[in-house]
Amino acid sequence: MNTDFLVIGASITGINVARELKQRFPDTTVVVIDKESGCARHSSGRNSGLLDAGFSWSPDTLKARFCKQGNQQLSDYCERNGIPLNRCGELVIARDGDELSDLDEIQRRAEGNGVKLEPVTARQAREIEPRARVHEQALFFPSSASVDPAAVMRQMEQDARDAGVRFYYETSFLRKAGDEFVTTLGTVQAGYVVNCAGLYADQIAQQFGFAGNYRLLPLKHNYLESSEVPGAFRTHVTAAADLSGSYPGTQIFLGVDGKARLGPAVKPALWREQYHGAEGFHPFEMSSVVTTGIGQMFQGGGEICRACLQRFTGSTHSRLITAGSRLVEGIRASDYRDWARPEIQPQLVNTETHRMVSDFIVEGDGKSMHLLNTVSPVFTCGLPLASHICDQVAAATGR
Ligand SMILES: Cc1cc2nc3c(=O)[nH]c(=O)nc-3n(C[C@H](O)[C@H](O)[C@H](O)COP(=O)(O)OP(=O)(O)OC[C@H]3O[C@@H](n4cnc5c(N)ncnc54)[C@H](O)[C@@H]3O)c2cc1C
């Protein structure tokens, strides 16, 4: 096969990069390959579908730069294409007096990121979400919403096909061999490669001489599904104290169907796609994950160790129920028995600083571009992030 652009990964970023490259450079050929039998079989089709308003990210990050814009673009995209959207908003609360300063910090970040917000009193907050346990003050973010990610991805794949992008499924990128690329479909000659391979992006990037300082610690996320009727909650609810750090704590959030979920529970995955038990057992990946985990855990002042402990210890069923009960009234363990489908974040660790990488990373040159550390909220950021990658490709190739 011969193509001008080869995109690896039929995902929110891969599909939109491919469509936009084809639209910007109509005389070129653009091919997307994916190892699965259809689009968005991993994070892009399985995530929670929360359109993040973009208030909690530090203003100097790509997350902050693209989240507000991505939320707006994706909401408009859903409305234009008749894809259901639950514009439920999000209430960020202080649970006690100590957390009022966390609320101030969230307000500062939101204002810095230009995100629309409404400061509300406890009484006003309870008009928005009668079950919220608010101490004195809260912030309401009307642009937080929910979608069905699989429905969004089906439409985006069709848009890319309509633009002239060609898709090859059940086709794995195996390795770079000089200027050619070996896939399970055969050898591909490509003028330029864009790597949007999610959980495998770091491995592929390393073959091109990038991502040298990063190692993967795959983290499995899972949510408890509520058996309460849709409408039992009116809005997503989050504690400001959980957001002002680098990692969000327990949240109540609503799906596009209005049903509530509580979580996440976070656990280590021993190999990259270890969704259930020993399914897809991969001894080589397991030894690499364990080596990275043990190797990095206690270096650099133990920051990774603390971050992991904080996430893993709060992830039992009883701890989630307790955390949920501090957020909202009427949480009964009997309503939260079933776990939703798990998902895995490709969390990278920086082997020089011994810290978890929090922002997305885009690295590349005149031959290839690589998107790394595609943790939440890449789905929300997908459209402007894809445009940013296309800008980088255009700059690197002088187009
Ligand atoms: C539990 C959970 C909940 C989340 N919820 C949200 C949310 O509510 N809102 C939000 O904005 N974000 C959320 N995210 C994050 C978001 O879902 C992901 O960051 C995003 O979907 C990642 O997209 P991606 O484009 O990087 O690729 P992915 O969706 O990870 O896809 C990568 C693709 O590459 C393919 N691939 C991999 N290796 C190869 C290879 N060698 N050859 C060919 N193909 C290959 C895979 O098959 C896959 O299709 C969540 C993440 C998790 C874990």
Coordinates of C-alpha atoms and ligand atoms in Angstrom, one line a residue:
M1 CA 0.0 0.0 0.0
N2 CA 1.1 3.5 -0.8
T3 CA -0.3 6.6 0.9
D4 CA 0.6 10.2 1.7
F5 CA -0.7 10.0 5.3
L6 CA -0.9 6.9 7.5
V7 CA -2.9 7.5 10.7
I8 CA -2.7 4.7 13.3
G9 CA -5.9 4.4 15.5
A10 CA -9.6 4.8 14.5
S11 CA -10.2 6.9 17.6
I12 CA -11.6 10.3 18.5
T13 CA -8.2 11.9 17.6
G14 CA -7.1 9.5 14.8
I15 CA -10.4 9.8 12.9
N16 CA -10.6 13.6 13.2
V17 CA -6.9 14.1 12.3
A18 CA -7.5 12.0 9.2
R19 CA -10.6 13.9 8.2
E20 CA -9.0 17.2 8.7
L21 CA -5.8 16.3 6.8
K22 CA -7.9 15.2 3.9
Q23 CA -9.9 18.4 4.0
R24 CA -6.8 20.6 4.3
F25 CA -4.8 18.7 1.6
P26 CA -7.5 17.3 -0.8
D27 CA -5.0 16.0 -3.3
T28 CA -3.4 13.6 -0.8
T29 CA -4.4 10.1 0.2
V30 CA -5.2 9.5 3.8
V31 CA -5.4 6.0 5.3
V32 CA -6.5 5.0 8.9
I33 CA -5.5 1.6 10.2
D34 CA -6.8 0.0 13.4
K35 CA -6.1 -3.4 14.8
E36 CA -9.8 -3.9 15.8
S37 CA -12.7 -4.8 13.6
G38 CA -14.3 -1.4 13.8
C39 CA -13.8 2.2 15.1
A40 CA -13.5 3.3 18.7
R41 CA -13.3 -0.2 20.3
H42 CA -11.2 1.2 23.2
S43 CA -11.4 4.5 25.2
S44 CA -13.0 6.6 22.5
G45 CA -16.1 4.4 22.3
R46 CA -16.1 3.1 25.9
N47 CA -15.6 6.3 28.0
S48 CA -18.1 7.9 30.3
G49 CA -19.2 10.4 27.7
L50 CA -18.8 13.4 30.0
L51 CA -18.3 16.7 28.0
D52 CA -16.0 18.3 30.5
A53 CA -16.6 22.1 30.9
G54 CA -12.8 22.6 31.4
F55 CA -12.8 24.4 34.7
S56 CA -10.4 22.3 36.7
W57 CA -7.3 22.2 34.4
S58 CA -4.3 24.5 35.1
P59 CA -4.4 27.3 32.5
D60 CA -0.9 26.5 31.1
T61 CA -1.9 23.0 29.9
L62 CA -3.2 21.6 26.6
K63 CA -6.1 20.3 28.6
A64 CA -7.2 23.8 29.5
R65 CA -6.4 25.1 26.0
F66 CA -8.7 22.6 24.3
C67 CA -11.4 21.6 26.8
K68 CA -13.7 24.6 26.7
Q69 CA -13.4 24.8 22.9
G70 CA -13.8 21.0 22.6
N71 CA -16.9 21.0 24.8
Q72 CA -18.5 23.7 22.6
Q73 CA -17.5 22.1 19.3
L74 CA -18.7 18.6 20.3
S75 CA -22.0 19.9 21.8
D76 CA -22.6 21.8 18.5
Y77 CA -21.6 18.7 16.5
C78 CA -24.1 16.5 18.4
E79 CA -26.9 19.0 17.9
R80 CA -26.1 19.4 14.2
N81 CA -26.1 15.6 13.7
G82 CA -29.1 14.8 15.9
I83 CA -26.9 12.9 18.4
P84 CA -28.5 12.9 21.9
L85 CA -26.9 15.3 24.3
N86 CA -27.8 15.6 28.0
R87 CA -27.1 19.3 29.0
C88 CA -27.3 18.6 32.7
G89 CA -24.5 20.9 33.9
E90 CA -22.2 20.2 36.9
L91 CA -22.4 21.3 40.5
V92 CA -19.0 21.6 42.2
I93 CA -19.5 21.8 46.0
A94 CA -17.7 22.6 49.2
R95 CA -18.6 19.9 51.7
D96 CA -17.3 21.7 54.8
G97 CA -15.7 25.0 55.8
D98 CA -12.2 23.8 54.9
E99 CA -13.2 23.2 51.3
L100 CA -14.3 26.8 50.6
S101 CA -10.7 27.6 49.7
D102 CA -10.7 24.7 47.2
L103 CA -13.9 26.2 45.7
D104 CA -12.0 29.5 45.3
E105 CA -9.2 27.7 43.5
I106 CA -11.6 26.1 41.1
Q107 CA -13.3 29.5 40.5
R108 CA -9.8 31.0 39.7
R109 CA -9.0 28.2 37.3
A110 CA -12.4 28.4 35.6
E111 CA -12.1 32.2 35.2
G112 CA -8.5 31.8 33.9
N113 CA -9.8 29.3 31.3
G114 CA -12.7 31.5 30.3
V115 CA -15.3 28.9 31.4
K116 CA -18.8 30.1 32.1
L117 CA -19.8 29.6 35.8
E118 CA -22.5 30.6 38.3
P119 CA -21.5 31.0 41.9
V120 CA -24.4 29.8 44.0
T121 CA -25.4 29.7 47.7
A122 CA -26.2 26.4 49.4
R123 CA -29.9 27.1 49.0
Q124 CA -29.6 27.9 45.3
A125 CA -27.4 24.8 44.8
R126 CA -30.2 22.6 46.3
E127 CA -32.6 24.1 43.8
I128 CA -30.3 22.9 41.1
E129 CA -29.6 19.5 42.7
P130 CA -31.9 18.8 45.7
R131 CA -29.7 15.9 46.9
A132 CA -26.4 17.8 47.0
R133 CA -24.7 18.2 50.5
V134 CA -23.5 21.7 50.1
H135 CA -21.7 23.7 52.8
E136 CA -22.5 27.4 52.2
Q137 CA -21.3 27.7 48.6
A138 CA -21.0 25.9 45.3
L139 CA -20.3 26.6 41.6
F140 CA -22.5 25.6 38.8
F141 CA -21.1 24.9 35.3
P142 CA -23.9 24.9 32.8
S143 CA -21.8 23.6 29.9
S144 CA -20.9 20.2 31.4
A145 CA -22.9 17.6 29.5
S146 CA -23.1 13.9 28.5
V147 CA -23.2 12.1 25.2
D148 CA -23.1 8.5 24.0
P149 CA -19.5 8.3 22.8
A150 CA -20.1 5.3 20.5
A151 CA -22.8 7.3 18.7
V152 CA -20.5 10.2 18.3
M153 CA -17.7 8.0 16.9
R154 CA -20.0 6.3 14.4
Q155 CA -20.9 9.7 12.9
M156 CA -17.3 10.9 12.9
E157 CA -16.1 7.8 11.1
Q158 CA -18.8 8.4 8.5
D159 CA -17.8 12.0 8.1
A160 CA -14.2 11.0 7.5
R161 CA -15.2 8.4 4.9
D162 CA -17.4 11.0 3.2
A163 CA -14.3 13.3 3.1
G164 CA -12.4 10.6 1.3
V165 CA -10.4 8.9 4.1
R166 CA -9.9 5.2 3.6
F167 CA -10.2 2.8 6.6
Y168 CA -8.4 -0.6 7.1
Y169 CA -9.6 -2.5 10.1
E170 CA -8.1 -5.7 11.6
T171 CA -4.8 -4.1 10.6
S172 CA -2.1 -3.7 13.2
F173 CA 0.9 -1.5 12.9
L174 CA 3.8 -3.9 13.7
R175 CA 7.0 -1.9 13.2
K176 CA 9.0 0.7 11.3
A177 CA 11.4 -0.8 8.8
G178 CA 13.5 2.0 7.4
D179 CA 11.2 4.2 5.4
E180 CA 8.5 1.6 5.3
F181 CA 6.0 0.4 7.8
V182 CA 5.1 -3.2 8.4
T183 CA 1.5 -4.0 9.2
T184 CA -0.5 -7.2 9.4
L185 CA -1.9 -6.3 6.0
G186 CA 1.6 -6.0 4.5
T187 CA 4.1 -3.3 4.0
V188 CA 3.0 0.3 3.7
Q189 CA 4.9 3.2 2.1
A190 CA 3.7 6.4 3.7
G191 CA 4.9 10.0 3.3
Y192 CA 3.9 10.8 6.9
V193 CA 2.7 8.8 9.9
V194 CA 0.4 10.2 12.6
N195 CA 0.3 8.0 15.7
C196 CA -3.0 8.1 17.7
A197 CA -2.8 4.6 19.1
G198 CA -3.9 5.3 22.7
L199 CA -2.6 2.6 24.9
Y200 CA 0.1 1.6 22.4
A201 CA 1.1 5.2 21.3
D202 CA 4.2 5.3 23.5
Q203 CA 5.5 1.9 22.1
I204 CA 5.0 3.1 18.5
A205 CA 6.5 6.5 19.2
Q206 CA 9.6 4.9 20.7
Q207 CA 10.2 3.1 17.3
F208 CA 10.4 6.6 15.7
G209 CA 12.8 7.9 18.3
F210 CA 10.2 9.7 20.5
A211 CA 8.7 9.2 24.0
G212 CA 12.1 8.1 25.3
N213 CA 11.5 9.5 28.8
Y214 CA 8.1 7.9 29.3
R215 CA 6.9 4.5 30.5
L216 CA 3.3 3.4 30.7
L217 CA 1.4 2.6 33.9
P218 CA -2.0 1.5 32.6
L219 CA -4.7 2.4 35.1
K220 CA -8.1 0.6 35.1
H221 CA -11.1 2.8 35.9
N222 CA -14.5 1.5 36.8
Y223 CA -17.8 3.1 37.9
L224 CA -20.7 1.8 40.0
E225 CA -24.0 2.0 38.1
S226 CA -27.0 3.3 39.9
S227 CA -30.3 1.3 39.8
E228 CA -32.2 4.5 40.7
V229 CA -34.5 5.7 38.0
P230 CA -33.2 8.2 35.4
G231 CA -33.9 11.7 36.8
A232 CA -33.0 10.7 40.4
F233 CA -30.3 13.3 40.0
R234 CA -30.5 16.4 37.9
T235 CA -26.8 17.3 37.5
H236 CA -23.3 15.9 37.8
V237 CA -21.9 16.5 41.4
T238 CA -18.3 16.8 42.3
A239 CA -16.4 18.0 45.4
A240 CA -14.1 21.0 44.8
A241 CA -11.4 19.4 47.1
D242 CA -11.2 16.4 44.8
L243 CA -10.7 18.6 41.7
S244 CA -8.1 21.1 43.1
G245 CA -5.4 18.4 43.2
S246 CA -4.1 16.7 40.0
Y247 CA -6.7 13.9 40.1
P248 CA -10.5 14.0 40.4
G249 CA -11.9 12.0 43.3
T250 CA -15.4 10.5 43.5
Q251 CA -18.1 12.0 41.4
I252 CA -21.8 11.5 40.7
F253 CA -22.3 11.8 37.0
L254 CA -25.2 11.3 34.7
G255 CA -25.2 9.5 31.4
V256 CA -26.9 10.7 28.3
D257 CA -29.9 8.6 29.5
G258 CA -30.0 10.5 32.8
K259 CA -28.9 7.4 34.8
A260 CA -26.3 8.1 37.6
R261 CA -22.9 6.6 38.1
L262 CA -20.6 6.8 41.0
G263 CA -16.8 6.6 40.8
P264 CA -14.2 6.1 39.6
A265 CA -12.6 3.1 41.2
V266 CA -9.0 3.0 40.0
K267 CA -6.8 -0.1 39.9
P268 CA -3.6 -1.0 38.2
A269 CA -3.9 -3.0 35.0
L270 CA -1.1 -5.6 34.6
W271 CA -1.1 -5.3 30.8
R272 CA -2.3 -2.7 28.4
E273 CA -5.8 -4.1 27.6
Q274 CA -6.4 -6.1 30.8
Y275 CA -10.1 -5.2 31.0
H276 CA -11.3 -8.5 32.6
G277 CA -9.3 -11.1 34.6
A278 CA -6.7 -12.9 32.5
E279 CA -8.4 -11.9 29.2
G280 CA -5.7 -11.1 26.6
F281 CA -2.9 -12.1 29.0
H282 CA 0.3 -10.6 27.8
P283 CA 3.4 -11.7 29.8
F284 CA 5.9 -9.3 28.1
E285 CA 3.6 -6.3 28.8
M286 CA 3.0 -7.5 32.4
S287 CA 6.7 -7.7 33.2
S288 CA 7.3 -4.2 31.7
V289 CA 4.4 -2.7 33.7
V290 CA 5.5 -4.4 36.9
T291 CA 9.1 -3.3 36.3
T292 CA 8.0 0.3 35.6
G293 CA 5.7 0.3 38.6
I294 CA 8.3 -1.0 41.0
G295 CA 11.1 1.0 39.5
Q296 CA 9.3 4.4 39.6
M297 CA 7.2 3.9 42.7
F298 CA 9.6 5.1 45.3
Q299 CA 11.9 7.4 43.3
G300 CA 11.6 11.2 43.2
G301 CA 10.2 11.5 46.8
G302 CA 7.6 8.8 46.3
E303 CA 5.1 11.0 44.5
I304 CA 3.9 8.1 42.3
C305 CA 3.6 5.9 45.3
R306 CA 1.4 8.4 47.1
A307 CA -0.7 9.1 44.0
C308 CA -1.3 5.4 43.4
L309 CA -2.1 4.7 47.1
Q310 CA -4.6 7.6 47.2
R311 CA -6.3 6.2 44.1
F312 CA -6.3 2.5 44.9
T313 CA -7.3 2.7 48.6
G314 CA -10.3 4.9 47.8
S315 CA -11.5 2.4 45.2
T316 CA -13.3 -0.3 47.2
H317 CA -17.1 -0.6 47.0
S318 CA -17.5 0.6 50.6
R319 CA -15.1 3.6 50.2
L320 CA -17.0 4.7 47.1
I321 CA -20.3 4.5 48.8
T322 CA -18.9 6.5 51.8
A323 CA -17.5 9.1 49.4
G324 CA -20.7 9.3 47.5
S325 CA -22.7 9.8 50.7
R326 CA -20.5 12.8 51.6
L327 CA -21.4 14.3 48.2
V328 CA -25.2 13.7 48.0
E329 CA -28.0 12.4 50.2
G330 CA -29.8 9.1 49.9
I331 CA -26.9 6.9 48.6
R332 CA -27.8 3.3 49.4
A333 CA -25.2 0.6 48.8
S334 CA -28.1 -1.6 47.5
D335 CA -28.6 0.9 44.6
Y336 CA -24.9 0.7 43.5
R337 CA -24.2 -3.0 43.1
D338 CA -23.2 -3.3 39.4
W339 CA -20.0 -2.2 37.9
A340 CA -20.0 -0.6 34.5
R341 CA -17.7 -1.7 31.7
P342 CA -14.1 -0.9 32.8
E343 CA -11.8 1.4 30.8
I344 CA -8.0 1.8 30.9
Q345 CA -6.1 5.1 30.8
P346 CA -2.7 5.1 29.2
Q347 CA -1.1 7.0 32.1
L348 CA 2.6 7.8 31.4
V349 CA 5.3 8.2 34.0
N350 CA 8.3 10.5 33.3
T351 CA 11.4 8.5 34.1
E352 CA 13.5 11.7 34.7
T353 CA 11.2 13.5 37.1
H354 CA 9.6 10.3 38.5
R355 CA 6.2 11.9 38.3
M356 CA 3.0 11.0 36.6
V357 CA 2.5 13.0 33.4
S358 CA -0.7 15.1 33.7
D359 CA -1.0 16.8 30.3
F360 CA -1.3 15.4 26.8
I361 CA 2.0 15.3 24.8
V362 CA 2.4 15.9 21.1
E363 CA 5.9 15.0 19.7
G364 CA 7.1 14.7 16.1
D365 CA 9.2 15.9 13.2
G366 CA 9.0 16.0 9.4
K367 CA 8.2 12.3 9.1
S368 CA 5.9 11.5 12.0
M369 CA 3.7 13.0 14.8
H370 CA 2.8 11.2 18.1
L371 CA 0.0 11.9 20.5
L372 CA 0.8 10.6 24.0
N373 CA -0.7 10.4 27.5
T374 CA -4.3 10.4 26.1
V375 CA -6.0 10.5 29.5
S376 CA -9.2 12.2 30.3
P377 CA -10.5 14.5 28.9
V378 CA -9.2 13.7 25.4
F379 CA -12.7 12.8 24.3
T380 CA -14.0 16.3 25.1
C381 CA -10.8 17.9 23.5
G382 CA -10.9 15.6 20.5
L383 CA -11.9 18.2 17.7
P384 CA -9.5 21.1 18.6
L385 CA -6.8 18.6 19.6
A386 CA -7.0 17.0 16.2
S387 CA -6.7 20.5 14.6
H388 CA -3.7 21.2 16.7
I389 CA -2.0 18.0 15.6
C390 CA -2.8 18.9 11.9
D391 CA -1.2 22.3 12.5
Q392 CA 1.9 20.6 13.9
V393 CA 2.0 18.2 10.9
A394 CA 1.6 21.2 8.5
A395 CA 4.4 23.1 10.3
A396 CA 6.7 20.1 10.4
T397 CA 6.3 19.3 6.7
G398 CA 6.2 22.9 5.5
R399 CA 2.8 22.6 3.9
Ligands
LIG1 C1 -12.8 5.3 32.6 C2 -12.6 6.5 31.6 C3 -13.5 7.4 31.4 C4 -13.3 8.5 30.6 N1 -14.3 9.4 30.5 C5 -14.0 10.5 29.7 C6 -15.0 11.4 29.6 O1 -16.1 11.3 30.3 N2 -14.8 12.6 28.9 C7 -13.6 12.7 28.2 O2 -13.4 13.8 27.6 N3 -12.7 11.8 28.3 C8 -12.9 10.6 29.0 N4 -11.9 9.7 29.0 C9 -10.7 9.8 28.2 C10 -11.0 9.5 26.7 O3 -12.0 8.5 26.6 C11 -9.7 9.0 26.1 O4 -8.7 9.8 26.5 C12 -9.8 9.1 24.5 O5 -10.9 8.4 24.1 C13 -8.6 8.5 23.9 O6 -8.7 8.6 22.6 P1 -7.5 8.4 21.6 O7 -7.8 9.1 20.4 O8 -6.2 8.6 22.2 O9 -7.5 6.8 21.3 P2 -8.2 5.5 21.8 O10 -9.6 5.6 21.9 O11 -7.4 5.0 23.0 O12 -7.9 4.5 20.6 C14 -6.6 4.1 20.1 C15 -6.9 3.2 18.9 O13 -5.6 2.7 18.4 C16 -5.8 1.4 18.1 N5 -4.4 0.8 18.1 C17 -3.6 0.6 19.2 N6 -2.5 0.1 18.8 C18 -2.6 -0.2 17.5 C19 -1.7 -0.8 16.5 N7 -0.5 -1.3 16.8 N8 -2.1 -0.9 15.2 C20 -3.3 -0.4 14.8 N9 -4.2 0.2 15.7 C21 -3.8 0.3 17.0 C22 -6.7 0.8 19.1 O14 -7.4 -0.4 18.6 C23 -7.7 2.0 19.3 O15 -8.8 1.9 18.4 C24 -12.1 8.6 29.9 C25 -11.1 7.6 30.0 C26 -11.4 6.6 30.9 C27 -10.3 5.5 31.1

